[in-house]
Amino acid sequence: MAHTLMVYDGTTDATSAGPRTGGLPLAPADFDWPRCDTCRGAMQFLAHLPFDDVVVAVFSCANEPGRCAQWEAFGGGNRAFLFPPDGLVPATVPEAGETRLGAVTAIRTEVVDEDAYDDARGVYGARVGRGRAVLGSWGGEPDWYDADGWPSCPRCARRMDFTAHLEEGYERRTAADFGGGLGYVLTCAPCTRAVFLTQG
Ligand SMILES: [Zn+2]
Ligand SMILES: [Zn+2]
């Protein structure tokens, strides 16, 4: 099965409507920037993913690295949102906290015909000579090892759908911190719910 990789496509504007990591979230006008349940700080905005007629906005707490349950979907250290694509505006950034990544990175997609995400990432990384050029993937099969830990939708209790992998980023200096691991976006489209977690 092929994987639709999300790959590095240079830098872009903070409010670009295209897929990107970093910059500003595009959100409904009444959007409240999420805060971490553990440290109470404003979360860091990771990615704007407009695919398949929805916009996924991904946040994780970066104020106290490794201490705010970023490995849990419902631990209060991560938030993800599923927005309808119309009428979104740049969100207001809180004044305090680690709220933004150090770079705004454009994403384009690249289909690689490998069964496993890890293999697809390896093939593309070798092709362009940089493994970190792969920023994640959209849809397809997850690279997931915790068989018991798959999140259920908080509203309808259905098993959530795997939606995207997210890597830490193209340059270590400006990347997100997933403890060297991989980020996962899962969604329940009928309930317009999304979650994010990392696995190390
Ligand atoms: Zn926190
Ligand atoms: Zn649901």
XYZ file of N, CA and C and ligand atoms in Angstrom:
602
model
N 0.840 -1.201 0.000
C 0.000 0.000 0.000
C 0.873 1.250 0.000
N 0.469 2.210 -0.794
C 1.259 3.435 -0.904
C 1.016 4.359 0.290
N 1.983 5.185 0.576
C 1.843 6.193 1.613
C 1.927 7.582 0.988
N 1.029 8.455 1.419
C 1.097 9.848 0.991
C 1.942 10.599 2.004
N 3.205 10.749 1.670
C 4.117 11.455 2.581
C 3.873 12.950 2.511
N 4.079 13.604 3.650
C 4.124 15.066 3.688
C 5.608 15.421 3.754
N 6.092 16.161 2.751
C 7.535 16.399 2.669
C 7.837 17.892 2.629
N 9.075 18.199 2.981
C 9.576 19.577 3.041
C 9.463 20.260 1.679
N 8.930 21.484 1.687
C 8.782 22.247 0.441
C 9.212 23.700 0.660
N 10.284 23.869 1.417
C 10.787 25.221 1.650
C 10.033 25.918 2.770
N 10.232 27.221 2.863
C 9.548 27.978 3.906
C 8.349 28.711 3.295
N 7.454 29.153 4.168
C 6.266 29.852 3.679
C 5.819 30.882 4.711
N 4.706 31.556 4.415
C 4.202 32.610 5.298
C 3.490 32.018 6.513
N 3.489 32.777 7.600
C 2.904 32.303 8.866
C 1.408 32.057 8.762
N 0.742 32.721 7.816
C -0.707 32.552 7.692
C -1.097 31.868 6.367
N -0.141 31.215 5.734
C -0.410 30.523 4.481
C -1.574 29.540 4.632
N -2.436 29.501 3.604
C -3.584 28.578 3.632
C -3.175 27.167 3.252
N -1.981 26.997 2.715
C -1.516 25.670 2.318
C -1.033 24.874 3.508
N -0.807 23.562 3.310
C -0.318 22.750 4.415
C 1.063 23.198 4.877
N 1.256 23.228 6.162
C 2.533 23.704 6.726
C 2.661 23.261 8.166
N 3.916 23.281 8.642
C 4.169 23.232 10.074
C 4.580 24.631 10.505
N 4.250 24.982 11.740
C 4.593 26.303 12.265
C 3.687 27.398 11.732
N 4.026 28.627 12.108
C 3.186 29.768 11.749
C 2.018 29.899 12.704
N 0.930 30.470 12.177
C -0.259 30.720 12.994
C -1.372 29.749 12.623
N -2.133 29.294 13.613
C -3.311 28.504 13.278
C -4.336 29.351 12.539
N -4.998 28.759 11.562
C -6.193 29.368 10.967
C -7.381 28.671 11.618
N -8.222 29.461 12.268
C -9.248 28.881 13.142
C -10.506 29.738 13.068
N -11.635 29.228 13.569
C -12.838 30.063 13.650
C -12.562 31.314 14.487
N -13.314 32.373 14.225
C -13.038 33.674 14.847
C -13.117 33.628 16.370
N -13.931 32.718 16.923
C -14.078 32.668 18.386
C -13.140 31.656 19.038
N -12.119 31.257 18.318
C -11.205 30.217 18.809
C -10.395 30.687 20.017
N -10.323 29.839 21.037
C -9.460 30.091 22.186
C -8.223 29.208 22.092
N -7.052 29.830 22.133
C -5.786 29.093 22.051
C -5.718 28.091 23.210
N -5.414 26.820 22.932
C -5.461 25.817 24.012
C -4.318 25.948 25.010
N -4.626 25.582 26.257
C -3.638 25.583 27.336
C -3.443 24.171 27.854
N -2.270 23.942 28.401
C -1.895 22.635 28.938
C -2.552 22.417 30.301
N -3.113 21.217 30.505
C -3.738 20.908 31.789
C -2.720 20.769 32.921
N -1.476 20.428 32.564
C -0.462 20.183 33.600
C 0.212 21.477 34.045
N 0.813 22.207 33.099
C 1.590 23.397 33.477
C 0.781 24.681 33.303
N -0.397 24.585 32.713
C -1.310 25.710 32.492
C -0.810 26.707 31.443
N 0.341 26.423 30.838
C 0.885 27.327 29.830
C 0.169 27.180 28.493
N 0.331 28.187 27.631
C -0.219 28.114 26.279
C 0.536 27.058 25.484
N -0.214 26.276 24.718
C 0.416 25.216 23.924
C 1.140 25.791 22.706
N 1.970 24.939 22.109
C 2.690 25.293 20.886
C 1.885 24.814 19.677
N 1.740 25.715 18.691
C 1.053 25.335 17.458
C 2.030 24.597 16.557
N 1.649 23.382 16.126
C 2.567 22.551 15.348
C 2.271 22.542 13.859
N 1.010 22.366 13.487
C 0.745 22.121 12.067
C -0.653 22.545 11.648
N -0.710 23.062 10.413
C -1.959 23.402 9.725
C -2.067 22.428 8.558
N -3.065 21.517 8.618
C -3.149 20.438 7.634
C -4.503 20.483 6.929
N -4.575 21.209 5.813
C -5.832 21.285 5.060
C -5.872 20.222 3.961
N -6.470 19.092 4.286
C -6.589 18.005 3.314
C -8.006 17.440 3.406
N -8.468 16.843 2.303
C -9.747 16.108 2.311
C -10.905 16.953 2.842
N -10.954 18.236 2.500
C -12.077 19.115 2.859
C -12.215 19.375 4.349
N -11.155 19.160 5.109
C -11.136 19.596 6.504
C -9.793 20.279 6.766
N -9.740 21.000 7.877
C -8.470 21.544 8.340
C -8.196 20.946 9.707
N -7.047 20.290 9.838
C -6.612 19.800 11.143
C -5.570 20.777 11.683
N -5.793 21.240 12.908
C -4.834 22.109 13.596
C -4.292 21.346 14.797
N -2.968 21.263 14.895
C -2.328 20.416 15.905
C -1.528 21.273 16.884
N -1.749 21.006 18.180
C -1.045 21.714 19.253
C -0.471 20.702 20.241
N 0.651 21.083 20.878
C 1.204 20.275 21.955
C 1.921 21.205 22.923
N 1.976 20.826 24.189
C 2.649 21.688 25.153
C 4.157 21.555 25.022
N 4.857 22.677 24.911
C 6.320 22.679 24.807
C 6.946 23.515 25.912
N 6.160 23.852 26.937
C 6.678 24.730 27.989
C 7.621 24.003 28.947
N 7.334 22.732 29.210
C 8.177 21.945 30.107
C 8.415 20.591 29.452
N 9.390 20.537 28.521
C 9.562 19.354 27.662
C 9.593 18.044 28.447
N 8.786 17.099 27.986
C 8.777 15.765 28.570
C 7.965 15.642 29.849
N 7.298 16.712 30.284
C 6.623 16.658 31.585
C 5.112 16.850 31.506
N 4.584 17.042 30.314
C 3.169 17.403 30.227
C 2.332 16.390 29.452
N 2.685 15.112 29.554
C 1.859 14.022 29.008
C 1.610 14.140 27.510
N 2.660 14.525 26.775
C 2.517 14.634 25.319
C 2.315 13.269 24.657
N 2.538 12.197 25.407
C 2.383 10.851 24.870
C 0.954 10.334 25.041
N 0.065 11.150 25.594
C -1.314 10.724 25.806
C -2.280 11.578 24.992
N -3.279 10.904 24.396
C -4.283 11.643 23.631
C -5.150 12.520 24.531
N -5.402 12.034 25.762
C -6.335 12.736 26.649
C -5.671 13.144 27.965
N -4.348 13.316 27.925
C -3.619 13.681 29.135
C -3.555 15.179 29.377
N -4.120 15.971 28.468
C -4.156 17.412 28.661
C -2.923 18.145 28.158
N -1.960 17.420 27.579
C -0.751 18.061 27.065
C -0.755 18.258 25.558
N -1.795 17.762 24.892
C -1.937 17.907 23.438
C -3.362 18.306 23.102
N -3.525 19.029 22.011
C -4.875 19.271 21.476
C -4.798 19.246 19.961
N -5.835 18.727 19.343
C -5.966 18.827 17.895
C -7.413 19.169 17.584
N -7.604 19.885 16.501
C -8.931 20.379 16.130
C -9.217 20.022 14.685
N -10.482 19.753 14.426
C -10.955 19.483 13.070
C -11.901 20.622 12.710
N -11.477 21.479 11.784
C -12.292 22.632 11.410
C -12.837 22.458 9.998
N -14.046 22.941 9.740
C -14.475 23.069 8.348
C -13.590 24.127 7.687
N -13.315 23.995 6.381
C -12.275 24.830 5.774
C -12.655 26.295 5.564
N -13.940 26.638 5.629
C -14.346 28.007 5.288
C -14.411 28.916 6.510
N -14.067 30.194 6.299
C -14.242 31.197 7.335
C -13.191 31.172 8.422
N -12.047 30.563 8.159
C -10.996 30.503 9.179
C -10.121 31.753 9.096
N -9.690 32.216 10.274
C -8.847 33.417 10.347
C -7.637 33.111 11.235
N -6.529 33.868 11.070
C -5.371 33.638 11.937
C -5.745 33.857 13.403
N -5.360 32.913 14.250
C -5.697 32.992 15.672
C -4.797 34.012 16.372
N -5.298 34.537 17.480
C -4.514 35.458 18.302
C -3.578 34.646 19.202
N -2.277 34.982 19.127
C -1.268 34.219 19.858
C -1.152 34.753 21.282
N -1.216 33.877 22.299
C -1.006 34.347 23.672
C 0.380 34.967 23.839
N 0.489 35.889 24.760
C 1.759 36.615 24.921
C 2.835 35.750 25.565
N 2.458 34.853 26.462
C 3.449 34.053 27.182
C 3.414 32.601 26.741
N 4.562 31.940 26.877
C 4.631 30.510 26.597
C 5.349 30.198 25.301
N 5.688 28.920 25.145
C 6.333 28.437 23.911
C 5.217 28.145 22.914
N 4.775 29.173 22.203
C 3.565 29.051 21.404
C 3.816 28.730 19.933
N 5.038 29.045 19.437
C 5.273 28.875 17.998
C 6.586 28.158 17.731
N 6.619 27.376 16.649
C 7.862 26.757 16.200
C 8.792 27.837 15.651
N 10.070 27.514 15.517
C 11.050 28.482 15.051
C 11.081 28.693 13.552
N 10.281 27.954 12.800
C 10.239 28.105 11.346
C 8.830 27.795 10.851
N 8.491 28.387 9.710
C 7.236 28.043 9.040
C 7.614 27.254 7.788
N 7.211 26.009 7.748
C 7.683 25.075 6.730
C 6.534 24.615 5.857
N 6.669 24.858 4.551
C 5.630 24.417 3.615
C 5.711 22.907 3.425
N 4.544 22.319 3.248
C 4.426 20.870 3.037
C 3.861 20.629 1.641
N 4.457 19.688 0.921
C 3.773 19.146 -0.255
C 3.704 17.635 -0.082
N 2.858 16.984 -0.865
C 2.696 15.541 -0.696
C 3.441 14.796 -1.793
N 3.853 13.601 -1.437
C 4.628 12.743 -2.330
C 4.194 11.309 -2.041
N 3.673 10.617 -3.053
C 3.204 9.241 -2.845
C 4.359 8.272 -3.082
N 4.605 7.435 -2.080
C 5.672 6.429 -2.175
C 5.058 5.054 -1.955
N 5.325 4.135 -2.870
C 4.684 2.829 -2.855
C 5.456 1.847 -1.977
N 5.290 1.988 -0.682
C 5.860 1.053 0.288
C 4.765 0.688 1.285
N 4.817 -0.537 1.839
C 3.774 -0.976 2.769
C 3.853 -0.274 4.113
N 5.063 -0.071 4.609
C 5.233 0.516 5.934
C 5.638 1.984 5.814
N 5.095 2.801 6.712
C 5.451 4.213 6.709
C 6.962 4.404 6.833
N 7.558 3.633 7.730
C 8.995 3.777 7.956
C 9.791 3.517 6.674
N 9.348 2.526 5.896
C 10.031 2.222 4.633
C 9.823 3.352 3.625
N 8.599 3.870 3.569
C 8.315 4.980 2.645
C 9.173 6.186 2.997
N 9.274 6.445 4.299
C 10.110 7.568 4.748
C 11.571 7.342 4.347
N 12.036 6.101 4.506
C 13.417 5.790 4.151
C 13.686 5.958 2.669
N 12.742 5.513 1.841
C 12.913 5.610 0.389
C 12.994 7.080 -0.035
N 12.074 7.893 0.477
C 12.083 9.300 0.077
C 13.320 10.022 0.627
N 13.653 9.718 1.883
C 14.824 10.346 2.488
C 16.091 10.055 1.710
N 16.217 8.807 1.250
C 17.389 8.434 0.466
C 17.383 9.138 -0.888
N 16.182 9.300 -1.452
C 16.065 9.918 -2.776
C 16.538 11.371 -2.749
N 16.193 12.080 -1.689
C 16.567 13.503 -1.617
C 17.804 13.728 -0.741
N 18.334 12.645 -0.148
C 19.561 12.768 0.630
C 19.367 13.404 1.996
N 18.127 13.386 2.496
C 17.870 13.953 3.816
C 16.635 13.309 4.422
N 16.861 12.458 5.427
C 15.739 11.781 6.075
C 14.756 12.756 6.678
N 15.253 13.884 7.185
C 14.378 14.853 7.850
C 13.511 15.628 6.861
N 13.695 15.394 5.558
C 12.809 16.018 4.566
C 11.394 15.465 4.654
N 11.227 14.299 5.271
C 9.883 13.753 5.472
C 9.318 14.345 6.763
N 8.180 15.020 6.632
C 7.571 15.719 7.762
C 6.403 14.941 8.355
N 6.073 13.808 7.723
C 4.976 12.985 8.212
C 4.276 12.332 7.043
N 3.015 11.951 7.254
C 2.217 11.386 6.169
C 0.760 11.653 6.461
N -0.048 11.543 5.411
C -1.487 11.774 5.544
C -2.226 10.500 5.176
N -3.105 10.029 6.083
C -3.907 8.841 5.808
C -3.063 7.573 5.780
N -3.614 6.522 5.226
C -2.891 5.263 5.120
C -2.798 4.528 6.439
N -1.808 3.671 6.529
C -1.628 2.806 7.692
C -0.672 3.451 8.700
N -1.055 3.446 9.981
C -0.161 4.030 10.978
C 1.003 3.108 11.331
N 2.102 3.729 11.677
C 3.246 3.035 12.250
C 3.039 3.067 13.771
N 2.362 2.050 14.302
C 1.830 2.107 15.668
C 2.152 0.800 16.369
N 2.660 0.867 17.577
C 3.044 -0.381 18.241
C 2.269 -0.665 19.527
N 1.553 0.307 20.057
C 0.845 0.112 21.321
C -0.568 -0.403 21.030
N -0.709 -1.736 20.926
C -1.960 -2.333 20.455
C -3.144 -1.999 21.364
N -2.907 -1.811 22.654
C -3.996 -1.562 23.594
C -4.338 -0.086 23.737
N -3.490 0.764 23.181
C -3.623 2.178 23.496
C -4.306 3.014 22.440
N -5.046 2.381 21.541
C -5.649 3.156 20.452
C -6.801 4.004 20.989
N -6.800 5.315 20.769
C -7.828 6.178 21.360
C -9.223 5.956 20.782
N -10.206 6.061 21.655
C -11.612 6.068 21.254
C -12.121 7.496 21.280
N -13.089 7.774 20.416
C -13.656 9.119 20.340
C -14.317 9.484 21.675
N -14.001 10.664 22.223
C -14.575 11.047 23.510
C -16.080 11.296 23.439
N -16.606 11.464 22.235
C -18.034 11.754 22.108
C -18.850 10.501 21.819
N -18.424 9.696 20.814
C -19.238 8.537 20.401
C -18.605 7.210 20.790
N -17.387 7.230 21.344
C -16.693 6.029 21.833
C -16.215 5.103 20.719
N -16.416 5.509 19.470
C -15.923 4.712 18.347
C -14.393 4.800 18.288
N -13.774 3.731 17.779
C -12.333 3.762 17.520
C -12.024 4.912 16.551
N -11.112 5.775 16.914
C -10.843 6.932 16.059
C -10.064 6.502 14.815
N -10.154 7.307 13.758
C -9.480 7.002 12.497
C -8.084 7.614 12.487
N -7.123 6.814 12.058
C -5.781 7.357 11.882
C -5.811 8.388 10.753
N -5.203 9.537 10.973
C -5.281 10.620 10.001
C -3.919 11.113 9.532
N -2.945 11.230 10.426
C -1.634 11.722 9.983
C -0.539 11.328 10.962
N 0.646 11.092 10.393
C 1.888 11.094 11.176
C 2.487 12.492 11.109
N 3.154 12.883 12.170
C 3.880 14.149 12.172
C 5.277 13.910 12.737
N 6.286 14.276 11.954
C 7.673 14.182 12.428
C 8.051 15.466 13.176
N 9.181 15.425 13.869
C 9.594 16.600 14.642
C 9.908 17.802 13.748
N 10.512 17.558 12.595
C 10.733 18.685 11.697
C 12.030 18.609 10.909
N 12.177 19.537 9.986
C 13.252 19.511 8.994
C 14.610 19.848 9.591
N 14.621 20.804 10.499
C 15.876 21.207 11.139
C 15.717 21.052 12.643
N 16.678 20.420 13.272
C 16.597 20.195 14.708
C 16.378 21.507 15.465
N 17.024 22.557 15.012
C 17.003 23.856 15.700
C 15.587 24.443 15.797
N 14.774 24.192 14.789
C 13.436 24.785 14.748
C 12.326 23.747 14.880
N 12.705 22.501 15.138
C 11.724 21.409 15.128
C 10.930 21.368 16.424
N 9.817 20.639 16.367
C 9.077 20.294 17.580
C 9.866 19.243 18.352
N 9.494 19.038 19.616
C 10.172 18.056 20.453
C 9.197 16.937 20.799
N 9.346 15.796 20.118
C 8.526 14.623 20.438
C 9.382 13.578 21.153
N 10.435 14.013 21.824
C 11.330 13.076 22.491
C 12.007 12.132 21.503
N 12.215 12.601 20.287
C 12.801 11.752 19.251
C 11.791 10.827 18.594
N 10.546 10.902 19.010
C 9.528 9.985 18.497
C 8.697 10.591 17.380
N 7.521 10.017 17.203
C 6.640 10.348 16.093
C 5.307 10.832 16.654
N 4.699 11.808 15.977
C 3.391 12.298 16.378
C 2.285 11.643 15.561
N 1.107 11.525 16.184
C -0.037 10.877 15.535
C -1.271 11.758 15.671
N -1.955 11.987 14.567
C -3.248 12.659 14.583
C -4.318 11.618 14.296
N -5.325 11.548 15.151
C -6.473 10.666 14.936
C -7.725 11.522 14.971
N -8.727 11.130 14.190
C -9.936 11.942 14.109
C -11.195 11.074 14.147
N -12.296 11.704 14.535
C -13.628 11.141 14.330
C -14.406 12.203 13.559
N -14.507 12.021 12.251
C -15.110 13.050 11.398
C -16.568 13.336 11.759
N -17.416 12.314 12.005
C -18.821 12.620 12.331
C -18.964 13.492 13.572
N -18.048 13.356 14.518
C -18.114 14.141 15.759
C -17.229 15.389 15.690
N -16.569 15.617 14.549
C -15.594 16.704 14.377
C -14.624 16.786 15.560
N -14.085 15.617 15.934
C -13.092 15.560 17.005
C -11.746 15.105 16.428
N -10.683 15.626 17.021
C -9.334 15.189 16.643
C -8.487 15.125 17.907
N -7.531 14.222 17.907
C -6.577 14.142 19.021
C -5.167 14.008 18.447
N -4.207 14.341 19.297
C -2.796 14.208 18.936
C -2.060 13.563 20.099
N -1.106 12.713 19.780
C -0.218 12.157 20.804
C 1.106 11.810 20.158
N 2.108 11.575 20.991
C 3.408 11.168 20.475
C 3.763 9.801 21.034
N 4.568 9.071 20.287
C 5.164 7.833 20.799
C 6.662 7.933 20.578
N 7.425 7.593 21.611
C 8.873 7.762 21.562
C 9.588 6.615 20.854
Zn 2.483 21.844 29.834
Zn -17.067 10.241 17.455
